Coordinates of C-alpha atoms in Angstrom, one line a residue:
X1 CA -26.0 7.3 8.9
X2 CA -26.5 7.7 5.1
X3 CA -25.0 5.4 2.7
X4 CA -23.9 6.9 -1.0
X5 CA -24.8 5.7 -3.8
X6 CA -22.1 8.0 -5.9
X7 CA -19.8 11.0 -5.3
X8 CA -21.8 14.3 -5.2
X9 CA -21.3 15.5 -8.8
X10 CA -20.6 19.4 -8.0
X11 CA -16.8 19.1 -8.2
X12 CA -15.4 17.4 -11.1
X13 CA -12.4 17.2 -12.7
X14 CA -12.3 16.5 -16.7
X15 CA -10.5 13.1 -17.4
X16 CA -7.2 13.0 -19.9
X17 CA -8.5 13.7 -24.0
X18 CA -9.4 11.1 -26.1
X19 CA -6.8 11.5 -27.7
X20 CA -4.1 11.1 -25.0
X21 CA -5.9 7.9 -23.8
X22 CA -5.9 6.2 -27.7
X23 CA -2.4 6.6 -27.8
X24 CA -1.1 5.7 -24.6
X25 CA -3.2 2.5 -25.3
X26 CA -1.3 2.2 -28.0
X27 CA 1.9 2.5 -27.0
X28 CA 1.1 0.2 -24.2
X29 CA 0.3 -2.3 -26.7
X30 CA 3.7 -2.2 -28.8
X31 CA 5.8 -2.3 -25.2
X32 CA 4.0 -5.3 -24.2
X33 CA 4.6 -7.3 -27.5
X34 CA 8.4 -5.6 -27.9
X35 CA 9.1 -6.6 -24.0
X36 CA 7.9 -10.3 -24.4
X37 CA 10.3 -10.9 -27.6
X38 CA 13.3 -9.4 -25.5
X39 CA 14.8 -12.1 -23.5
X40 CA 17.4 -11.2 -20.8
X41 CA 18.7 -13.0 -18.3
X42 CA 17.4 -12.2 -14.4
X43 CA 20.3 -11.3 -12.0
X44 CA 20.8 -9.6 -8.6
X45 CA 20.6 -6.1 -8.7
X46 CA 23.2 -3.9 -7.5
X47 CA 23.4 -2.2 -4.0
X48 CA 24.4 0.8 -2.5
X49 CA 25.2 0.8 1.6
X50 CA 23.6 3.9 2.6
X51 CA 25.5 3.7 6.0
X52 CA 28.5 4.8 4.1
X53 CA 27.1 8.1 5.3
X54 CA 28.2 8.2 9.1
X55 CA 25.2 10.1 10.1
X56 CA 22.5 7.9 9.7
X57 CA 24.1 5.0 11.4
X58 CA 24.8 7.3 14.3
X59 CA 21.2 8.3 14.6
X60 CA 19.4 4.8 14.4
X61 CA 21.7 3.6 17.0
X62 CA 20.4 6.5 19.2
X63 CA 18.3 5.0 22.3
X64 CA 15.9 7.4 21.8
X65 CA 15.4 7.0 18.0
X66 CA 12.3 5.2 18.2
X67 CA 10.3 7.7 20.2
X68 CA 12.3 11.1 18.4
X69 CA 10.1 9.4 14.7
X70 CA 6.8 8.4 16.7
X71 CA 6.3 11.5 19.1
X72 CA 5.4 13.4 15.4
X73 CA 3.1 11.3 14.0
X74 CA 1.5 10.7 17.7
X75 CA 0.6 14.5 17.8
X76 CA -0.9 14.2 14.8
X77 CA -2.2 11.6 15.1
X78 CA -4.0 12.7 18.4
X79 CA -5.1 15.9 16.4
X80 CA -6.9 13.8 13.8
X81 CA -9.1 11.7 16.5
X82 CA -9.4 14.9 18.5
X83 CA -11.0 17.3 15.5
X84 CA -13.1 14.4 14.1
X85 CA -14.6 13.6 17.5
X86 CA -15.3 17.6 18.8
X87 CA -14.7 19.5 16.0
X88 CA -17.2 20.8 13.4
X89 CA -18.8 17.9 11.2
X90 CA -19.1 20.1 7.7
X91 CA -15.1 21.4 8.0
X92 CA -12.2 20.4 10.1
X93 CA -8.8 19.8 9.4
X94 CA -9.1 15.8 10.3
X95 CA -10.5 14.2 7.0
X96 CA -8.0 16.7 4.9
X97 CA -4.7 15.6 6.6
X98 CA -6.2 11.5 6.4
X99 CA -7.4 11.3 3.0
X100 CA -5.8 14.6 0.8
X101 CA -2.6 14.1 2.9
X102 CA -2.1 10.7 4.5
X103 CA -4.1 8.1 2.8
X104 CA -2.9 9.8 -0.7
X105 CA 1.3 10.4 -0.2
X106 CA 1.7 7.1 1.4
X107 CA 1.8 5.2 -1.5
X108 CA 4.8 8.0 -2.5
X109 CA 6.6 7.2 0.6
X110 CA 6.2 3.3 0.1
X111 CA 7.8 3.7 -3.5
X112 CA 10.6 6.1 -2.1
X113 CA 11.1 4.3 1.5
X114 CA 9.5 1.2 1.4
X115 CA 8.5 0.1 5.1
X116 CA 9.3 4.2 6.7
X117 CA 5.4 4.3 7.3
X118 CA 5.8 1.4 10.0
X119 CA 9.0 3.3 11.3
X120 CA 6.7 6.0 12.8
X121 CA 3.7 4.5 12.7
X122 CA 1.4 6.5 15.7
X123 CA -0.5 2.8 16.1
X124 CA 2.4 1.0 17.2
X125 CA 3.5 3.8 19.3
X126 CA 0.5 4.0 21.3
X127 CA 1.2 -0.3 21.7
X128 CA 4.4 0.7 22.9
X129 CA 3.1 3.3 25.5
X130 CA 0.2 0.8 26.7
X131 CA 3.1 -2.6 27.1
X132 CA 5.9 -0.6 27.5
X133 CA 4.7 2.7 29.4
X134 CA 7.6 3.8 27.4
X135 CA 8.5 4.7 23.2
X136 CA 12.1 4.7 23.6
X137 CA 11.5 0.8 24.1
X138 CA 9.7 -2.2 22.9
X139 CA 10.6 -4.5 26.1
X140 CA 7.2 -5.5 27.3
X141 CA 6.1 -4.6 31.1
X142 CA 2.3 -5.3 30.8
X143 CA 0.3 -8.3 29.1
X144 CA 0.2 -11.7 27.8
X145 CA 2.6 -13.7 25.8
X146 CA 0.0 -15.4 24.1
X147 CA 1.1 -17.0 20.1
X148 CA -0.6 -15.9 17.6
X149 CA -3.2 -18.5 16.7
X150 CA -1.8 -20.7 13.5
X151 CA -4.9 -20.6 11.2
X152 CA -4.1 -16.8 11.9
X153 CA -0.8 -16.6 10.6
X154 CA -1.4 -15.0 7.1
X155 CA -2.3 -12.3 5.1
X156 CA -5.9 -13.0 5.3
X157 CA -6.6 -11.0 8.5
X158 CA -5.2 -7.5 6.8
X159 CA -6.8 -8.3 3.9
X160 CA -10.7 -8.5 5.6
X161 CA -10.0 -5.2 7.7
X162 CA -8.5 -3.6 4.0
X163 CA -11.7 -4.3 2.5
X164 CA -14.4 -3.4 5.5
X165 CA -12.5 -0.1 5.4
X166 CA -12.2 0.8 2.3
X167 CA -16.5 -0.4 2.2
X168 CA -16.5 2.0 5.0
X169 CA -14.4 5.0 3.1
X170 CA -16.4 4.2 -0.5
X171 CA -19.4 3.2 0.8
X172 CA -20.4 5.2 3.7
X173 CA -18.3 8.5 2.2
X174 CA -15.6 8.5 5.6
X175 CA -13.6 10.9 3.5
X176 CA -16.3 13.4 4.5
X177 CA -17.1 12.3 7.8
X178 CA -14.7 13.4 10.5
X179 CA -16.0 11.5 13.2
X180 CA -15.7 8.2 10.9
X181 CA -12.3 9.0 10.1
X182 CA -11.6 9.5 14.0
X183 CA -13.1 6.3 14.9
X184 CA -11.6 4.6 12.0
X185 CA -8.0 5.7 13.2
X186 CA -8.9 5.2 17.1
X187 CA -10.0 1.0 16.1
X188 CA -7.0 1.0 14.8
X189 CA -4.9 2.2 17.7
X190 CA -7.0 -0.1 20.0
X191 CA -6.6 -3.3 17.9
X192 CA -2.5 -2.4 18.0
X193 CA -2.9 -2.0 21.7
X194 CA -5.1 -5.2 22.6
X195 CA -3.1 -7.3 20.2
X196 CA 0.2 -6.0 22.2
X197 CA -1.0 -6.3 25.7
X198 CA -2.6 -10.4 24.8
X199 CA -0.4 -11.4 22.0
X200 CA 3.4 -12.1 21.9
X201 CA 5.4 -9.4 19.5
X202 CA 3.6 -7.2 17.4
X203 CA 0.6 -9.7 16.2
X204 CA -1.0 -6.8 14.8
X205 CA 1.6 -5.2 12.8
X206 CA 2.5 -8.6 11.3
X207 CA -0.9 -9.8 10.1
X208 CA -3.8 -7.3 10.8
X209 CA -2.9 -3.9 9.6
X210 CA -3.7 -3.4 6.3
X211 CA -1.6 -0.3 5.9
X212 CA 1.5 -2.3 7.0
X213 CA 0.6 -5.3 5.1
X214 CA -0.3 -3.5 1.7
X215 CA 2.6 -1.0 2.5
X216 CA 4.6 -5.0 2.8
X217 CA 3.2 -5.7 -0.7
X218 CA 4.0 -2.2 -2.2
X219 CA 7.7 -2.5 -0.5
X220 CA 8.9 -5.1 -3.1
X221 CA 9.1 -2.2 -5.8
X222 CA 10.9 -0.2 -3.2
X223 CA 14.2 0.5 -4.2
X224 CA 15.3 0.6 0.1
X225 CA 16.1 -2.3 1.8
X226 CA 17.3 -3.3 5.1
X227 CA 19.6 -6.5 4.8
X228 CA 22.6 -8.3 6.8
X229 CA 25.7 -7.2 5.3
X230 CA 27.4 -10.8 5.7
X231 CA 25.0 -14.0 6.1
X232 CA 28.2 -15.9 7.5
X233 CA 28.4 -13.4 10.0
X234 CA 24.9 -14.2 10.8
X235 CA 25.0 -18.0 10.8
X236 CA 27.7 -18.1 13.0
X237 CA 25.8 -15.2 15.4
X238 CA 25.1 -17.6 18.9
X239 CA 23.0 -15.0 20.9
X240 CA 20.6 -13.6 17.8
X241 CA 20.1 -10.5 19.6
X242 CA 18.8 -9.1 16.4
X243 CA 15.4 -11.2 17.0
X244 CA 15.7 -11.9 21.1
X245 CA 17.1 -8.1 22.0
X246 CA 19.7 -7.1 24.9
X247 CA 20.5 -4.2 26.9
X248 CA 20.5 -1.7 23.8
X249 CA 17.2 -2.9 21.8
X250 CA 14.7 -5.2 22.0
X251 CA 15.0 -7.0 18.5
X252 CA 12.3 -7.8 16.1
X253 CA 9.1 -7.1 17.3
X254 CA 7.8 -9.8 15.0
X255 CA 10.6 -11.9 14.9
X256 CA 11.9 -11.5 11.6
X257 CA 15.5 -13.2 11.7
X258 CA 17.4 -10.6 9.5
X259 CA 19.9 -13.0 8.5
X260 CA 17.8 -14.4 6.4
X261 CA 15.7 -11.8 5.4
X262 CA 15.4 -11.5 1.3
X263 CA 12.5 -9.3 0.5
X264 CA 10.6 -6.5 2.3
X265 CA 7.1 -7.5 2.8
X266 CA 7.7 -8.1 6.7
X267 CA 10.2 -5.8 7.7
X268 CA 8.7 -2.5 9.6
X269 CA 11.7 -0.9 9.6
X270 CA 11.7 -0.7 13.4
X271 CA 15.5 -0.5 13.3
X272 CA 15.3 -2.2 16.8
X273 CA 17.7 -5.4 14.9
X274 CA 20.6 -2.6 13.8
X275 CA 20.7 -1.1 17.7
X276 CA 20.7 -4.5 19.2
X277 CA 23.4 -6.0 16.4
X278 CA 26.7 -7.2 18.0
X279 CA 28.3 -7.7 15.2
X280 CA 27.2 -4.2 13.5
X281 CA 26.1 -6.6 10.7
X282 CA 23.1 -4.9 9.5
X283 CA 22.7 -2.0 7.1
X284 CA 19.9 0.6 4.7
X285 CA 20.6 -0.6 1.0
X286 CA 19.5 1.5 -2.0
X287 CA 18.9 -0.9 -4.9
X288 CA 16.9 -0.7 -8.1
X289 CA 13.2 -0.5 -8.2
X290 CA 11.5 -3.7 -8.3
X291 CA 14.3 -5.7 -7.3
X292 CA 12.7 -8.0 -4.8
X293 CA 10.2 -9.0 -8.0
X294 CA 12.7 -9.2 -10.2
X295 CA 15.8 -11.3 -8.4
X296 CA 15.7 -15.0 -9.1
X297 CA 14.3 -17.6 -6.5
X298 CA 11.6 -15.4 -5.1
X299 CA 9.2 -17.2 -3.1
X300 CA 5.6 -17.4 -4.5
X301 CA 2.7 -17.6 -1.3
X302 CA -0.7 -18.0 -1.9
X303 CA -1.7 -15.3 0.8
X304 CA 0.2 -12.3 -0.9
X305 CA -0.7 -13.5 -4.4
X306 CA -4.6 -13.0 -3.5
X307 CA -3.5 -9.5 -1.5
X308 CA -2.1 -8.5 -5.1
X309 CA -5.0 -9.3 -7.1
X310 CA -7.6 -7.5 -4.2
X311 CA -5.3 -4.3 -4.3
X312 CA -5.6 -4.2 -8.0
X313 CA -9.2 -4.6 -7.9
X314 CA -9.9 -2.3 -5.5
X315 CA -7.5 0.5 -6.7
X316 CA -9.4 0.0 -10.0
X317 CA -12.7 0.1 -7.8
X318 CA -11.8 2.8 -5.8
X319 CA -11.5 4.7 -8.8
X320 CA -14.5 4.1 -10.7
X321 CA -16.4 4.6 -7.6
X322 CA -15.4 8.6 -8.0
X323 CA -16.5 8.9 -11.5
X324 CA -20.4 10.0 -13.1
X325 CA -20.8 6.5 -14.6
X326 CA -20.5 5.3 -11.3
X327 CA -23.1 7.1 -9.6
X328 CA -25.8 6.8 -13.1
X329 CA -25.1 3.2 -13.0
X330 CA -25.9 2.7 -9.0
X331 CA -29.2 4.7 -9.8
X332 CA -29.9 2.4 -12.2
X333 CA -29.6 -0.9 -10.7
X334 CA -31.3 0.4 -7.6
X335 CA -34.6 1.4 -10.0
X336 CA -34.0 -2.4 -12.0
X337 CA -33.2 -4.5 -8.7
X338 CA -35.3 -2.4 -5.9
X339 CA -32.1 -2.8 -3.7
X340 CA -31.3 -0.3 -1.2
X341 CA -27.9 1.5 -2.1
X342 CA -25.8 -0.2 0.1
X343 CA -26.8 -3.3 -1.0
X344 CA -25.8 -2.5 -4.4
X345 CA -22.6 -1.0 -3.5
X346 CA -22.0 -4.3 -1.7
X347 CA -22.9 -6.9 -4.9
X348 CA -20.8 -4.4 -7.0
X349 CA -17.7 -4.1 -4.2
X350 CA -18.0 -8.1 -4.2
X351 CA -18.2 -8.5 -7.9
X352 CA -14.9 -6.7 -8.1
X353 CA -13.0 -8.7 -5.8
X354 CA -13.8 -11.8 -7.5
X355 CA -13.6 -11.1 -11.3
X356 CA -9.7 -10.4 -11.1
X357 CA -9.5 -13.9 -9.1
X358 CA -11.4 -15.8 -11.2
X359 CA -9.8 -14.3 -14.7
X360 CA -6.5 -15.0 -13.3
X361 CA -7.1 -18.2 -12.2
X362 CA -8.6 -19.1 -16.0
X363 CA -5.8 -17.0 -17.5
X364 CA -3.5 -19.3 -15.7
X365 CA -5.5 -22.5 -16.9
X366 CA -4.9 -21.3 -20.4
X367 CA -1.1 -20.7 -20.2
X368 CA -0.6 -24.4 -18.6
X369 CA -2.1 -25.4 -21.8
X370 CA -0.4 -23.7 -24.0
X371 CA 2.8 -23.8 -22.5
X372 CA 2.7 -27.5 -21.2
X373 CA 3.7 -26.7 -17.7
X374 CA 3.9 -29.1 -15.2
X375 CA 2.7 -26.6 -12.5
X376 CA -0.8 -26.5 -11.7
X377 CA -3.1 -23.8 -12.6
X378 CA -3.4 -22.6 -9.4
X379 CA 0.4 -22.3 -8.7
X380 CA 0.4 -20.5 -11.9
X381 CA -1.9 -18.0 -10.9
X382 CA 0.2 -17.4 -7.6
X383 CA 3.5 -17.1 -9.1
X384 CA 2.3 -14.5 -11.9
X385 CA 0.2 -12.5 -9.7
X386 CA 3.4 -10.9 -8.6
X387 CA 3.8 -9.5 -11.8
X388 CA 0.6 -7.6 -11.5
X389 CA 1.4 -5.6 -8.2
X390 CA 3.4 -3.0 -9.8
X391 CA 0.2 -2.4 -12.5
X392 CA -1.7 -2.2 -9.3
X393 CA 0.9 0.4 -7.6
X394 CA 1.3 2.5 -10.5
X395 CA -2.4 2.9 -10.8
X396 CA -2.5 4.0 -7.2
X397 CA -0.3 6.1 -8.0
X398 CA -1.9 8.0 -10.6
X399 CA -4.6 8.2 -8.4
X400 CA -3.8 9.2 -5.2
X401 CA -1.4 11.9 -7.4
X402 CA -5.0 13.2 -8.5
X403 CA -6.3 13.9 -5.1
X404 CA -3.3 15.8 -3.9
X405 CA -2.5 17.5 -6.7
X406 CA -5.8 19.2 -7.2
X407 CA -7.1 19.2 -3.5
X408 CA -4.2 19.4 -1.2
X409 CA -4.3 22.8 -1.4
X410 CA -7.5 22.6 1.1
X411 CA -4.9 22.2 4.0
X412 CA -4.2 25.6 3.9
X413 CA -7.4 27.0 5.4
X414 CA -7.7 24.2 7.5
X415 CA -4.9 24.9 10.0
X416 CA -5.9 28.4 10.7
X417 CA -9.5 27.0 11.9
X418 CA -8.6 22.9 12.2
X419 CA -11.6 22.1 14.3
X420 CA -13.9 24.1 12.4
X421 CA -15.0 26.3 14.9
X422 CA -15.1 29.6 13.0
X423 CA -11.1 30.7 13.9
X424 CA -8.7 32.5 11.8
X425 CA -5.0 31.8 13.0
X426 CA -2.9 32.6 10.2
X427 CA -5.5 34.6 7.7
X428 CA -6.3 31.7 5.3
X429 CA -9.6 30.6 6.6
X430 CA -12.6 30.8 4.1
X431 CA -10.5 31.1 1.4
X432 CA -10.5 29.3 -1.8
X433 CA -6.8 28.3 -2.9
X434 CA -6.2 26.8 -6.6
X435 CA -4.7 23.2 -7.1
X436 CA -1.3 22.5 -6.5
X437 CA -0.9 21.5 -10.0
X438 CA -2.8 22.4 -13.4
X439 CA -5.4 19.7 -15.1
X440 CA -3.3 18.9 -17.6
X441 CA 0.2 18.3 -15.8
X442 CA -1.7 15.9 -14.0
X443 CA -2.4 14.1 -16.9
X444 CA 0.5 13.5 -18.1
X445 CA 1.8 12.0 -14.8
X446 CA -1.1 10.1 -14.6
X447 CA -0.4 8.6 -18.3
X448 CA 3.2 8.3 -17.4
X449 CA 2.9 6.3 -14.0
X450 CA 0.3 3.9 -15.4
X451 CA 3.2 3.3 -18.5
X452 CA 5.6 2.8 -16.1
X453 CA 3.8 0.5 -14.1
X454 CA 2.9 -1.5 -17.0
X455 CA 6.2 -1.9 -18.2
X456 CA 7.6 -3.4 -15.2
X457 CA 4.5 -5.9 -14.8
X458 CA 5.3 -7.4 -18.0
X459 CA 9.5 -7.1 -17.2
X460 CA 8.4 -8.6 -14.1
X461 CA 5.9 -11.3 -15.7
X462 CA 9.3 -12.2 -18.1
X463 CA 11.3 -13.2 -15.0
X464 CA 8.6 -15.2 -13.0
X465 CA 7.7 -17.1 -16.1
X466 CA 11.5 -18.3 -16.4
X467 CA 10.8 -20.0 -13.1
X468 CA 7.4 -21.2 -14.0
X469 CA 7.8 -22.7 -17.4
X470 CA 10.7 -25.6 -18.6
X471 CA 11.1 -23.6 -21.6
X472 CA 12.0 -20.6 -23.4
X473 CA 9.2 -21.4 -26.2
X474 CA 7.2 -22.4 -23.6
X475 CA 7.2 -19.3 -21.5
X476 CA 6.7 -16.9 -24.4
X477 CA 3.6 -19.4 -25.2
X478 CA 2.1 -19.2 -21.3
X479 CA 2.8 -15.8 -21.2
X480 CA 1.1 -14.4 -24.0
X481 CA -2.4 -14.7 -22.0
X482 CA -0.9 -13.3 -19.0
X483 CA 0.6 -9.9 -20.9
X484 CA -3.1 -9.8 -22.8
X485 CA -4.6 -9.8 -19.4
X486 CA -2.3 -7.2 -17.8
X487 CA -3.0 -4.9 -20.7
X488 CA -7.0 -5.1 -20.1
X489 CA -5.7 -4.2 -16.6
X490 CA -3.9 -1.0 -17.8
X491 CA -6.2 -0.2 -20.6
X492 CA -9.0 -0.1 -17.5
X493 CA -6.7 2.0 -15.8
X494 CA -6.4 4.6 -18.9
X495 CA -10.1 4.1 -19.4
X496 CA -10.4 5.7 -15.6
X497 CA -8.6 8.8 -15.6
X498 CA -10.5 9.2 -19.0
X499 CA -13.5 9.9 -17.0
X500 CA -14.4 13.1 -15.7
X501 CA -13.3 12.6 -11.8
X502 CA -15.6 13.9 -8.8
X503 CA -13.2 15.3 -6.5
X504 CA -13.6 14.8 -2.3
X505 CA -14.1 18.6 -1.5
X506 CA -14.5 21.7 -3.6
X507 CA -11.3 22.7 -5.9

């Protein structure tokens, strides 16, 4: 198998002018320093009961609700493994619906629906047909009911499999191998199912999936929620079948106790708590964007804080890793260093990683100083890496918006031959289709996502640093660093989608 050392440079797509990249800089510049002066106090955000409207109560509560949103992405699923595996290896319809369609709009449907990913997710369907022989029910009939080992119990899991597969996707080009994608998706489903048959609950989904657990991340900008509407209700609740099931559901798969539950990094939206709810305590909120980073008393974790700062480097990664300078620079250490390509891609995957760790963890030492803070550093660095998660989302964003907007079009040829064996169902095949959108209309959603996302890492920054430092002086003082820091991070991100982009496939 052949390792790249760059994107092939035949299909390219011209980054945003000069020009436009100057001034959003710019203007990024004067938001930062006009945000930080404008001190507001941090309150709960408002919330709208989306089971006002009958229907969607009615239809969660169905018994078969479960397998009626996992039977879809199942087919599809099973279409994916089945064209990577026997279809042609030049064309198939398996690495455009993964990486043009999948990989790219789930980061829309996070924003828009939070956890709805998990909801359907074909991986923890095919757990449920392998313990439950059933997807209209999580109640285990096969396996174990082994506990998750403790050293286990974190983010850290998620995060190692996030970044052997995106070493795998970068690094050994799985975006154009359909058999890679295939077998990437089928671990996937076999690490659910193993996890399920051994482990008690959904192991898997709660610490090893990296789509569920950056989806988890992602989910704290969601402006969806599910919450109890009345946490009396729940205190006083003396069977908890929202976490130990009964006859209608089988509660939490990972035991989430949604009585309690105040952010959505954990939730999969499973619904199983609302079916199995006595009390019909539990509802779908609609609140404002970023709430769960905004709201007073969050709770900082050391696990999620380093999950934050890897995203943002490897969005920023990801990026550069589809541009020219990108592929002249790999050519050049290989000449200086006499290191295979891989090997370079590896040092420069790992470098990275670290440099957003490190600078945040000095950024943080600076701000203690400055501000006199009696938190350490470190606990510094983990409380205001929150405040960097919706730079890194936005980015992704404007990304992923790239992709599909100027090759999701490739989906069209690809279902009238999906397995790329020379067929012509609907009349499309062998056709060349333009983008969905124009050069320039991307770029101006590009500039205005990576705005947005800076303006609510810095709104965000204001309100963690009102928990972190004693003082109002003092948290304009310890912050300063932090907003410098977060606009290198955004002017990085203008600097990218500057560069002329190499697309995946021909445009």
């Amino acid at each position: 198998m052949s390792v790249s050392g760059g994107p092939a440079e035949d299909h390219v797509m011209a980054g945003v002018p000069t020009w436009m990249a100057m001034t959003t800089v710019g203007l990024i510049i004067v938001l930062s320093h006009l945000l930080l002066r404008r001190r507001s106090e941090g309150r709960r955000s408002a919330r709208v009961n989306l089971f006002r409207a009958r229907l969607l109560p009615r239809l969660i509560r169905l018994s078969f609700f479960p397998a009626l949103l996992q039977t879809g992405s199942l087919l599809l699923f099973t279409l994916i493994t089945f064209a990577g595996l026997y279809g042609s290896q030049s064309s198939n319809i398996g690495t455009v619906l993964t990486w043009t369609w999948w990989w790219a709009l789930l980061i829309f449907v996070i924003v828009a629906f939070g956890k709805g990913f998990c909801s359907i997710c074909p991986w923890e369907g095919l757990a449920s047909l392998t313990t439950s022989l059933s997807l209209r029910s999580r109640r285990k009939r096969l396996g174990f009911e082994w506990r998750w080992p403790k050293w286990a119990r974190n983010l850290y899991p998620a995060l190692g499999l996030f970044v052997l597969f995106t070493s795998l996707e970068l690094g050994w080009e799985a975006t154009n191998s359909p058999s890679m994608t295939a077998v990437m998706g089928a671990s996937m489903a076999g690490m659910a199912a193993f996890s399920a048959l051994v482990f008690r609950g959904r192991a898997f989904c709660r610490y090893v999936c990296p789509v569920g657990r950056i989806s988890g991340i992602y989910a704290l900008f969601s402006p969806v929620e599910l919450r109890a509407k009345s946490a009396d209700t729940c205190r006083s609740c003396a069977t908890v079948d929202c976490v130990h099931g009964n006859h209608a559901a089988t509660g939490c798969p990972t035991g989430l106790f949604p009585g309690v539950l105040s952010e959505n990094t954990y939730c999969t939206m499973c619904t199983e708590c609302i079916r199995a709810c006595p009390h019909d305590n539990l509802q779908i909120n609609a609140r404002a964007p970023g709430a769960d980073l905004q709201e007073p008393g969050k709770r900082f974790r050391g696990d999620e804080a380093v999950l934050a700062l890897v995203l943002l480097a490897l969005t920023s990664f990801h990026g550069l890793t589809m541009t020219q300078t990108w592929s002249r620079s790999v050519g050049w250490l290989r000449v200086q260093t006499g290191w295979d390509t891989i090997t370079v891609f590896t040092g420069l995957m790992a470098t990275f990683i670290a440099t957003p760790l490190l600078l945040f963890v000095g950024t943080a030492h600076i701000a203690r100083l400055l501000s006199g803070a009696w938190m350490e550093s470190r606990q510094i660095a983990k409380a205001l890496a929150y405040a960097v998660i919706p730079v890194a989302l936005f980015y992704h964003l404007a990304h992923n918006g790239m992709h599909f907007f100027m090759e999701g079009q490739n989906l069209i040829p690809a279902l009238s031959d999906p397995f790329g064996w020379g067929w012509d169902l609907f009349g499309t095949a062998r056709r060349v289709y333009s983008p969905l959108l124009s050069p320039e209309a991307i770029w101006w959603i590009q500039v205005g996502l990576i705005i947005t996302g800076h303006v609510y890492g810095v709104i965000v920054a204001d309100r963690i640093g009102r928990q972190v430092f004693a003082s109002s002086a003092g948290a304009v003082r310890g912050l300063t660093p932090f907003i410098i820091l977060t606009v290198l991070y955004s002017g990085m991100s203008i600097w990218l989608i500057a560069q002329p982009m190499v697309m995946r496939s021909g445009m």
